[in-house]
Amino acid sequence: MDPRLDRDTSNCSIARTLEVVGEKWTILILREVWYGTSRFSDFERVLGCPRNLLAARLRMLVDEGILATETYKEPGSRSRPKYVITPKGMDLVPAVLGLLQWGDRYRADPEGPAVLARHRACGAHVDVQIRCEQGHAVQADDIESVPGPAFRMKPAG
Amino acid sequence: MDPRLDRDTSNCSIARTLEVVGEKWTILILREVWYGTSRFSDFERVLGCPRNLLAARLRMLVDEGILATETYKEPGSRSRPKYVITPKGMDLVPAVLGLLQWGDRYRADPEGPAVLARHRACGAHVDVQIRCEQGHAVQADDIESVPGPAFRMKPAG
DNA sequence: TTGCTGAGTATAGGAAAGTAAACTCAGAAG
DNA sequence: CTTCTGAGTTTACTTTCCTATACTCAGCAA
């Protein structure tokens, strides 16, 4: 019996990230924030997401420090809240760009993707790559996974 | 009114990828396949996932071409199916590694991550990076999103 | 022919999500 | 003082998803 099958998977970083961003609408909200949307009614309009879920997801993202609230003021209206991304939220961009990249390759319309991501400085298309600390480009099957400092086995057999 | 709020988001590559891997357990199944698990009962054991969902997710991943079935045979038992990852499935590794990386940074135990990913050739830790086609390393806020060939507006106003 | 095992299928109950509409609340406008 | 608006909250109902348990099925062994 492979002992890895009895490892404790409750502290897996993938699972823990999915606890935060794995619910429906969450990543799509982040996509919109990343595209520049910041107001409640604008999220509702572009996503078609129910208001109660939108409010719940935004609150959770703010609680987690992925979004932060600021205020904006239209002339003739009172101040209202808006949502902006934090550095912690920006650190999710590689993961989301990884999803975008896979969808572009395997699930795009025949004419191509709906959105292109490019480097502001040079205009070239961007993608995510796996690299090692030595700076080598790494293929997915050249990665090996080894137990880390928090590795442990399941409590009881 | 920002016209981007009336764009058609139904062909978004992020949303389309989430249609495939966005359900509960799917990414965790891929994590296990990636770690070397291949048998139905082993997925069940390590994930603690209900069997009917496991069967449904495995069938969907095979239908999508992300996993493929092969057979194995233990001495004294009949042939049984096992699940292996395809190249299309391996192309999800950057996205999953992005999730892992974020969890390692923000949600790991005090002593560190449970699993470390390293380059088989040199042993160095691997991570995902954003790069442009010119080869420049790109920060998340140096990315701009522009309409692609399949960009379109919502059908009716 | 009875039992064992791995790989599922079937079913029933509960939780979460989707849909829709009504309601609240604060402040600016009239 | 009433109305309007954006940003929610609340309630009610339906549908989908998740969980847990029971059951089936195909061979191999005794």
Tab-separated table of C-alpha atoms (C1' of nucleotides) in Angstrom:
chain	number	residue	atom	x	y	z
A	1	MET	CA	0.000	0.000	0.000
A	2	ASP	CA	1.410	3.341	-1.043
A	3	PRO	CA	1.933	5.345	2.183
A	4	ARG	CA	1.172	8.615	0.424
A	5	LEU	CA	-2.466	7.525	0.381
A	6	ASP	CA	-2.566	7.910	4.148
A	7	ARG	CA	-1.072	11.348	4.266
A	8	ASP	CA	-3.021	14.195	5.809
A	9	THR	CA	-4.300	16.332	2.958
A	10	SER	CA	-6.028	18.914	5.126
A	11	ASN	CA	-3.072	21.293	4.979
A	12	CYS	CA	-2.671	21.082	1.193
A	13	SER	CA	-2.052	24.554	-0.193
A	14	ILE	CA	-4.156	23.849	-3.272
A	15	ALA	CA	-7.141	22.831	-1.147
A	16	ARG	CA	-6.671	25.834	1.101
A	17	THR	CA	-6.579	28.219	-1.834
A	18	LEU	CA	-9.739	26.629	-3.186
A	19	GLU	CA	-11.429	27.229	0.174
A	20	VAL	CA	-11.046	30.936	-0.592
A	21	VAL	CA	-11.511	31.153	-4.352
A	22	GLY	CA	-13.197	27.838	-5.150
A	23	GLU	CA	-16.803	28.947	-4.793
A	24	LYS	CA	-18.843	29.906	-7.775
A	25	TRP	CA	-18.506	33.551	-8.899
A	26	THR	CA	-15.402	34.266	-6.824
A	27	ILE	CA	-12.822	33.957	-9.584
A	28	LEU	CA	-15.132	35.705	-12.041
A	29	ILE	CA	-15.429	38.617	-9.614
A	30	LEU	CA	-11.634	38.762	-9.451
A	31	ARG	CA	-11.478	38.707	-13.236
A	32	GLU	CA	-13.730	41.758	-13.346
A	33	VAL	CA	-11.785	43.575	-10.647
A	34	TRP	CA	-8.664	42.852	-12.613
A	35	TYR	CA	-10.341	44.287	-15.727
A	36	GLY	CA	-11.165	47.430	-13.763
A	37	THR	CA	-14.700	46.952	-12.441
A	38	SER	CA	-15.146	48.243	-8.898
A	39	ARG	CA	-18.809	49.001	-8.167
A	40	PHE	CA	-21.470	46.675	-6.857
A	41	SER	CA	-23.974	47.399	-9.592
A	42	ASP	CA	-21.318	47.028	-12.270
A	43	PHE	CA	-20.383	43.552	-11.044
A	44	GLU	CA	-24.029	42.646	-11.050
A	45	ARG	CA	-24.487	43.987	-14.567
A	46	VAL	CA	-21.485	42.334	-16.196
A	47	LEU	CA	-21.628	39.015	-14.327
A	48	GLY	CA	-25.378	38.506	-14.110
A	49	CYS	CA	-24.760	37.236	-10.589
A	50	PRO	CA	-27.513	37.355	-7.954
A	51	ARG	CA	-27.116	40.276	-5.549
A	52	ASN	CA	-27.138	38.238	-2.386
A	53	LEU	CA	-24.340	35.991	-3.641
A	54	LEU	CA	-22.410	38.964	-4.963
A	55	ALA	CA	-22.621	40.682	-1.586
A	56	ALA	CA	-21.531	37.490	0.194
A	57	ARG	CA	-18.555	36.917	-2.134
A	58	LEU	CA	-17.386	40.526	-1.960
A	59	ARG	CA	-17.574	40.491	1.823
A	60	MET	CA	-15.566	37.272	1.931
A	61	LEU	CA	-12.921	38.611	-0.449
A	62	VAL	CA	-12.592	41.756	1.683
A	63	ASP	CA	-12.404	39.661	4.870
A	64	GLU	CA	-9.628	37.621	3.298
A	65	GLY	CA	-7.694	40.739	2.315
A	66	ILE	CA	-7.933	39.967	-1.410
A	67	LEU	CA	-10.080	43.026	-2.047
A	68	ALA	CA	-10.296	46.259	-0.088
A	69	THR	CA	-13.074	48.807	0.066
A	70	GLU	CA	-12.593	52.435	-0.791
A	71	THR	CA	-15.141	55.105	-1.512
A	72	TYR	CA	-16.025	56.972	-4.652
A	73	LYS	CA	-18.255	59.964	-5.112
A	74	GLU	CA	-20.164	60.921	-8.224
A	75	PRO	CA	-21.029	64.626	-8.364
A	76	GLY	CA	-24.466	65.090	-6.831
A	77	SER	CA	-24.434	61.734	-5.061
A	78	ARG	CA	-23.172	60.691	-1.704
A	79	SER	CA	-20.014	58.640	-1.214
A	80	ARG	CA	-20.418	54.959	-1.971
A	81	PRO	CA	-18.151	51.963	-1.523
A	82	LYS	CA	-16.034	50.487	-4.254
A	83	TYR	CA	-13.828	47.433	-4.365
A	84	VAL	CA	-10.173	47.410	-5.335
A	85	ILE	CA	-7.669	44.607	-5.494
A	86	THR	CA	-4.880	44.330	-2.933
A	87	PRO	CA	-1.343	42.962	-3.422
A	88	LYS	CA	-2.576	39.675	-1.928
A	89	GLY	CA	-5.247	39.624	-4.614
A	90	MET	CA	-2.733	40.442	-7.342
A	91	ASP	CA	-0.791	37.379	-6.283
A	92	LEU	CA	-3.686	35.296	-7.591
A	93	VAL	CA	-3.069	36.585	-11.110
A	94	PRO	CA	-0.654	33.771	-12.098
A	95	ALA	CA	-3.232	31.146	-11.140
A	96	VAL	CA	-6.060	32.931	-12.963
A	97	LEU	CA	-3.839	33.527	-15.980
A	98	GLY	CA	-3.111	29.794	-15.958
A	99	LEU	CA	-6.839	29.094	-16.221
A	100	LEU	CA	-7.168	31.708	-18.979
A	101	GLN	CA	-4.304	30.173	-20.907
A	102	TRP	CA	-5.783	26.666	-20.792
A	103	GLY	CA	-9.190	27.953	-21.878
A	104	ASP	CA	-7.601	29.903	-24.719
A	105	ARG	CA	-5.910	26.746	-25.929
A	106	TYR	CA	-8.701	24.211	-25.542
A	107	ARG	CA	-12.030	25.979	-25.266
A	108	ALA	CA	-11.809	29.173	-27.312
A	109	ASP	CA	-14.159	30.056	-30.146
A	110	PRO	CA	-12.856	29.156	-33.626
A	111	GLU	CA	-11.797	32.754	-34.245
A	112	GLY	CA	-9.759	32.867	-31.048
A	113	PRO	CA	-9.962	34.201	-27.478
A	114	ALA	CA	-12.292	36.959	-26.312
A	115	VAL	CA	-9.550	38.753	-24.412
A	116	LEU	CA	-5.808	39.009	-24.942
A	117	ALA	CA	-3.355	39.674	-22.134
A	118	ARG	CA	-0.269	41.621	-23.123
A	119	HIS	CA	2.741	43.226	-21.591
A	120	ARG	CA	2.064	46.927	-21.161
A	121	ALA	CA	5.694	47.826	-21.801
A	122	CYS	CA	6.242	45.987	-25.091
A	123	GLY	CA	2.756	44.893	-26.196
A	124	ALA	CA	3.752	41.243	-26.490
A	125	HIS	CA	1.389	38.483	-25.452
A	126	VAL	CA	1.957	37.170	-21.916
A	127	ASP	CA	1.619	33.672	-20.552
A	128	VAL	CA	2.509	31.768	-17.412
A	129	GLN	CA	5.537	29.546	-17.317
A	130	ILE	CA	7.010	27.178	-14.800
A	131	ARG	CA	10.555	28.084	-13.777
A	132	CYS	CA	12.936	26.791	-11.168
A	133	GLU	CA	14.999	28.975	-8.867
A	134	GLN	CA	17.998	28.313	-11.091
A	135	GLY	CA	16.078	30.146	-13.814
A	136	HIS	CA	15.488	27.108	-16.013
A	137	ALA	CA	12.192	26.801	-17.863
A	138	VAL	CA	10.573	23.621	-16.513
A	139	GLN	CA	8.160	21.278	-18.265
A	140	ALA	CA	5.249	20.031	-16.180
A	141	ASP	CA	6.552	16.456	-16.214
A	142	ASP	CA	9.976	17.541	-14.983
A	143	ILE	CA	8.478	18.513	-11.635
A	144	GLU	CA	8.688	16.202	-8.658
A	145	SER	CA	6.707	16.685	-5.480
A	146	VAL	CA	8.430	15.968	-2.190
A	147	PRO	CA	7.161	16.180	1.401
A	148	GLY	CA	7.613	19.655	2.862
A	149	PRO	CA	8.071	20.832	6.465
A	150	ALA	CA	4.351	20.523	7.270
A	151	PHE	CA	3.952	17.068	5.751
A	152	ARG	CA	2.191	14.629	8.054
A	153	MET	CA	0.197	11.436	8.042
A	154	LYS	CA	-3.479	11.019	8.867
A	155	PRO	CA	-4.241	11.075	12.626
A	156	ALA	CA	-5.595	7.504	13.028
A	157	GLY	CA	-5.522	4.443	10.804
B	1	MET	CA	-21.222	54.083	-18.753
B	2	ASP	CA	-18.232	51.884	-19.378
B	3	PRO	CA	-19.009	49.834	-22.500
B	4	ARG	CA	-17.013	46.877	-21.203
B	5	LEU	CA	-19.847	46.247	-18.776
B	6	ASP	CA	-22.059	45.243	-21.695
B	7	ARG	CA	-19.641	42.844	-23.264
B	8	ASP	CA	-20.623	39.226	-23.732
B	9	THR	CA	-18.767	37.240	-21.086
B	10	SER	CA	-20.073	33.842	-22.144
B	11	ASN	CA	-16.982	33.068	-24.201
B	12	CYS	CA	-14.507	34.043	-21.487
B	13	SER	CA	-11.713	31.478	-21.351
B	14	ILE	CA	-11.527	31.680	-17.566
B	15	ALA	CA	-15.239	30.905	-17.230
B	16	ARG	CA	-14.958	28.096	-19.761
B	17	THR	CA	-12.048	26.504	-17.928
B	18	LEU	CA	-14.010	26.734	-14.691
B	19	GLU	CA	-16.882	24.898	-16.376
B	20	VAL	CA	-14.513	21.936	-16.623
B	21	VAL	CA	-12.434	22.152	-13.446
B	22	GLY	CA	-14.541	24.459	-11.259
B	23	GLU	CA	-16.631	21.845	-9.499
B	24	LYS	CA	-15.678	20.591	-6.083
B	25	TRP	CA	-13.132	17.722	-6.050
B	26	THR	CA	-12.070	18.106	-9.687
B	27	ILE	CA	-8.831	19.970	-9.066
B	28	LEU	CA	-8.078	17.823	-6.040
B	29	ILE	CA	-8.473	14.717	-8.210
B	30	LEU	CA	-6.007	16.234	-10.675
B	31	ARG	CA	-3.613	16.978	-7.827
B	32	GLU	CA	-3.676	13.289	-6.872
B	33	VAL	CA	-3.252	12.094	-10.432
B	34	TRP	CA	-0.323	14.427	-10.682
B	35	TYR	CA	1.129	12.929	-7.481
B	36	GLY	CA	0.757	9.455	-9.011
B	37	THR	CA	-2.606	8.113	-7.815
B	38	SER	CA	-4.513	6.201	-10.487
B	39	ARG	CA	-7.065	3.848	-8.933
B	40	PHE	CA	-10.653	4.547	-7.956
B	41	SER	CA	-10.324	3.284	-4.396
B	42	ASP	CA	-7.065	5.178	-3.897
B	43	PHE	CA	-8.695	8.472	-4.884
B	44	GLU	CA	-11.505	7.705	-2.483
B	45	ARG	CA	-9.077	6.856	0.298
B	46	VAL	CA	-6.815	9.869	-0.006
B	47	LEU	CA	-9.484	12.456	-0.844
B	48	GLY	CA	-12.328	11.245	1.340
B	49	CYS	CA	-14.593	12.082	-1.582
B	50	PRO	CA	-18.002	10.378	-1.979
B	51	ARG	CA	-17.929	7.586	-4.534
B	52	ASN	CA	-20.730	8.829	-6.754
B	53	LEU	CA	-19.096	12.241	-7.131
B	54	LEU	CA	-15.720	10.632	-7.684
B	55	ALA	CA	-17.187	8.474	-10.432
B	56	ALA	CA	-18.939	11.482	-11.994
B	57	ARG	CA	-15.806	13.663	-11.912
B	58	LEU	CA	-13.570	10.924	-13.312
B	59	ARG	CA	-16.029	10.267	-16.140
B	60	MET	CA	-16.184	13.970	-16.937
B	61	LEU	CA	-12.398	14.335	-16.906
B	62	VAL	CA	-12.087	11.356	-19.259
B	63	ASP	CA	-14.827	12.752	-21.538
B	64	GLU	CA	-12.937	16.044	-21.645
B	65	GLY	CA	-9.679	14.308	-22.543
B	66	ILE	CA	-7.926	15.471	-19.386
B	67	LEU	CA	-7.606	11.925	-18.087
B	68	ALA	CA	-7.534	8.642	-19.978
B	69	THR	CA	-8.382	5.138	-18.794
B	70	GLU	CA	-5.977	2.238	-18.977
B	71	THR	CA	-6.134	-1.122	-17.243
B	72	TYR	CA	-4.011	-2.711	-14.582
B	73	LYS	CA	-4.002	-6.251	-13.257
B	74	GLU	CA	-2.951	-7.399	-9.826
B	75	PRO	CA	-1.918	-11.097	-9.713
B	76	GLY	CA	-4.982	-13.159	-8.787
B	77	SER	CA	-7.445	-10.391	-9.680
B	78	ARG	CA	-9.135	-9.468	-12.896
B	79	SER	CA	-8.161	-6.408	-14.951
B	80	ARG	CA	-9.466	-3.151	-13.588
B	81	PRO	CA	-9.461	0.396	-14.941
B	82	LYS	CA	-6.990	3.055	-13.889
B	83	TYR	CA	-6.763	6.739	-14.703
B	84	VAL	CA	-3.763	8.516	-16.161
B	85	ILE	CA	-3.240	12.134	-17.100
B	86	THR	CA	-3.078	13.211	-20.744
B	87	PRO	CA	-1.056	16.069	-22.284
B	88	LYS	CA	-4.220	18.188	-22.174
B	89	GLY	CA	-4.378	17.487	-18.459
B	90	MET	CA	-0.713	18.312	-17.987
B	91	ASP	CA	-1.432	21.714	-19.509
B	92	LEU	CA	-3.461	22.482	-16.384
B	93	VAL	CA	-0.342	22.195	-14.232
B	94	PRO	CA	0.587	25.908	-14.465
B	95	ALA	CA	-2.867	26.918	-13.208
B	96	VAL	CA	-2.813	24.397	-10.365
B	97	LEU	CA	0.742	25.345	-9.475
B	98	GLY	CA	-0.447	28.952	-9.320
B	99	LEU	CA	-3.045	27.961	-6.737
B	100	LEU	CA	-0.416	25.980	-4.819
B	101	GLN	CA	1.958	28.912	-4.811
B	102	TRP	CA	-0.656	31.308	-3.442
B	103	GLY	CA	-1.662	28.848	-0.734
B	104	ASP	CA	1.991	28.298	0.194
B	105	ARG	CA	2.407	32.036	0.613
B	106	TYR	CA	-0.782	32.968	2.430
B	107	ARG	CA	-2.343	29.873	3.951
B	108	ALA	CA	0.474	27.510	4.882
B	109	ASP	CA	1.045	26.163	8.384
B	110	PRO	CA	3.624	28.095	10.434
B	111	GLU	CA	6.302	25.495	9.682
B	112	GLY	CA	5.754	25.775	5.938
B	113	PRO	CA	4.032	23.941	3.068
B	114	ALA	CA	3.018	20.270	3.146
B	115	VAL	CA	4.445	19.598	-0.300
B	116	LEU	CA	7.349	21.108	-2.207
B	117	ALA	CA	7.553	21.134	-5.985
B	118	ARG	CA	11.062	20.953	-7.394
B	119	HIS	CA	12.822	20.601	-10.699
B	120	ARG	CA	13.743	16.971	-11.209
B	121	ALA	CA	16.920	17.889	-13.058
B	122	CYS	CA	18.443	20.311	-10.557
B	123	GLY	CA	16.369	19.898	-7.396
B	124	ALA	CA	15.576	23.617	-7.168
B	125	HIS	CA	12.160	24.821	-6.096
B	126	VAL	CA	9.796	25.648	-8.980
B	127	ASP	CA	7.197	28.368	-9.260
B	128	VAL	CA	5.016	29.920	-11.928
B	129	GLN	CA	5.972	33.220	-13.476
B	130	ILE	CA	4.365	35.540	-15.951
B	131	ARG	CA	6.462	36.149	-19.040
B	132	CYS	CA	5.860	37.911	-22.319
B	133	GLU	CA	6.785	36.532	-25.710
B	134	GLN	CA	9.831	38.801	-25.684
B	135	GLY	CA	11.011	36.778	-22.716
B	136	HIS	CA	10.628	39.548	-20.143
B	137	ALA	CA	9.448	38.652	-16.657
B	138	VAL	CA	6.163	40.520	-16.202
B	139	GLN	CA	4.594	41.795	-12.986
B	140	ALA	CA	0.854	41.261	-12.634
B	141	ASP	CA	0.150	45.001	-12.818
B	142	ASP	CA	2.136	45.365	-16.038
B	143	ILE	CA	-0.456	43.313	-17.875
B	144	GLU	CA	-3.163	44.967	-19.934
B	145	SER	CA	-6.193	43.153	-21.287
B	146	VAL	CA	-7.391	44.032	-24.768
B	147	PRO	CA	-10.312	42.702	-26.823
B	148	GLY	CA	-9.382	39.588	-28.786
B	149	PRO	CA	-10.749	38.178	-32.064
B	150	ALA	CA	-13.834	36.661	-30.366
B	151	PHE	CA	-14.698	39.795	-28.395
B	152	ARG	CA	-18.358	40.765	-28.716
B	153	MET	CA	-21.055	42.722	-26.980
B	154	LYS	CA	-24.167	41.346	-25.312
B	155	PRO	CA	-26.964	40.388	-27.763
B	156	ALA	CA	-29.659	42.881	-26.665
B	157	GLY	CA	-29.637	45.932	-24.463
C	1	DT	C1'	-21.948	-21.755	-5.188
C	2	DT	C1'	-20.513	-18.971	-1.791
C	3	DG	C1'	-17.682	-15.411	-0.422
C	4	DC	C1'	-14.324	-11.592	-1.383
C	5	DT	C1'	-12.732	-7.372	-3.665
C	6	DG	C1'	-12.443	-3.230	-6.576
C	7	DA	C1'	-15.294	-0.397	-9.100
C	8	DG	C1'	-18.775	1.398	-9.482
C	9	DT	C1'	-24.645	2.659	-9.333
C	10	DA	C1'	-28.897	4.050	-6.722
C	11	DT	C1'	-31.230	6.530	-3.459
C	12	DA	C1'	-32.493	9.616	0.212
C	13	DG	C1'	-31.596	13.745	2.991
C	14	DG	C1'	-29.371	18.162	3.622
C	15	DA	C1'	-26.752	22.209	2.156
C	16	DA	C1'	-25.732	25.510	-1.213
C	17	DA	C1'	-26.835	28.020	-5.260
C	18	DG	C1'	-30.119	30.170	-8.622
C	19	DT	C1'	-34.271	33.207	-9.318
C	20	DA	C1'	-37.293	36.805	-8.257
C	21	DA	C1'	-39.303	40.263	-5.858
C	22	DA	C1'	-39.951	43.229	-1.873
C	23	DC	C1'	-37.788	45.964	1.457
C	24	DT	C1'	-34.221	49.107	3.870
C	25	DC	C1'	-31.113	52.899	4.258
C	26	DA	C1'	-28.452	57.202	3.538
C	27	DG	C1'	-27.982	61.251	1.446
C	28	DA	C1'	-28.640	64.480	-2.540
C	29	DA	C1'	-32.279	66.825	-5.437
C	30	DG	C1'	-36.462	69.081	-6.017
D	1	DC	C1'	-41.059	66.389	2.999
D	2	DT	C1'	-41.015	63.474	-0.858
D	3	DT	C1'	-38.514	61.269	-4.465
D	4	DC	C1'	-34.536	59.113	-6.562
D	5	DT	C1'	-30.416	56.184	-6.598
D	6	DG	C1'	-26.807	52.822	-5.461
D	7	DA	C1'	-25.890	49.413	-2.344
D	8	DG	C1'	-27.220	46.341	-0.243
D	9	DT	C1'	-30.644	42.817	3.008
D	10	DT	C1'	-34.538	39.732	3.463
D	11	DT	C1'	-37.709	36.385	2.183
D	12	DA	C1'	-39.627	32.653	-0.536
D	13	DC	C1'	-39.244	29.129	-3.835
D	14	DT	C1'	-36.872	26.007	-7.125
D	15	DT	C1'	-33.043	23.575	-8.691
D	16	DT	C1'	-28.646	21.780	-8.361
D	17	DC	C1'	-24.921	19.989	-5.710
D	18	DC	C1'	-22.991	17.398	-1.812
D	19	DT	C1'	-22.925	13.654	1.625
D	20	DA	C1'	-23.745	9.149	3.417
D	21	DT	C1'	-25.243	4.758	3.024
D	22	DA	C1'	-26.898	0.807	0.671
D	23	DC	C1'	-26.755	-1.952	-3.217
D	24	DT	C1'	-24.962	-4.132	-7.695
D	25	DC	C1'	-21.746	-6.417	-10.691
D	26	DA	C1'	-17.714	-9.060	-12.587
D	27	DG	C1'	-14.476	-12.059	-12.002
D	28	DC	C1'	-11.108	-14.832	-8.881
D	29	DA	C1'	-10.615	-18.220	-5.094
D	30	DA	C1'	-12.016	-21.901	-2.079
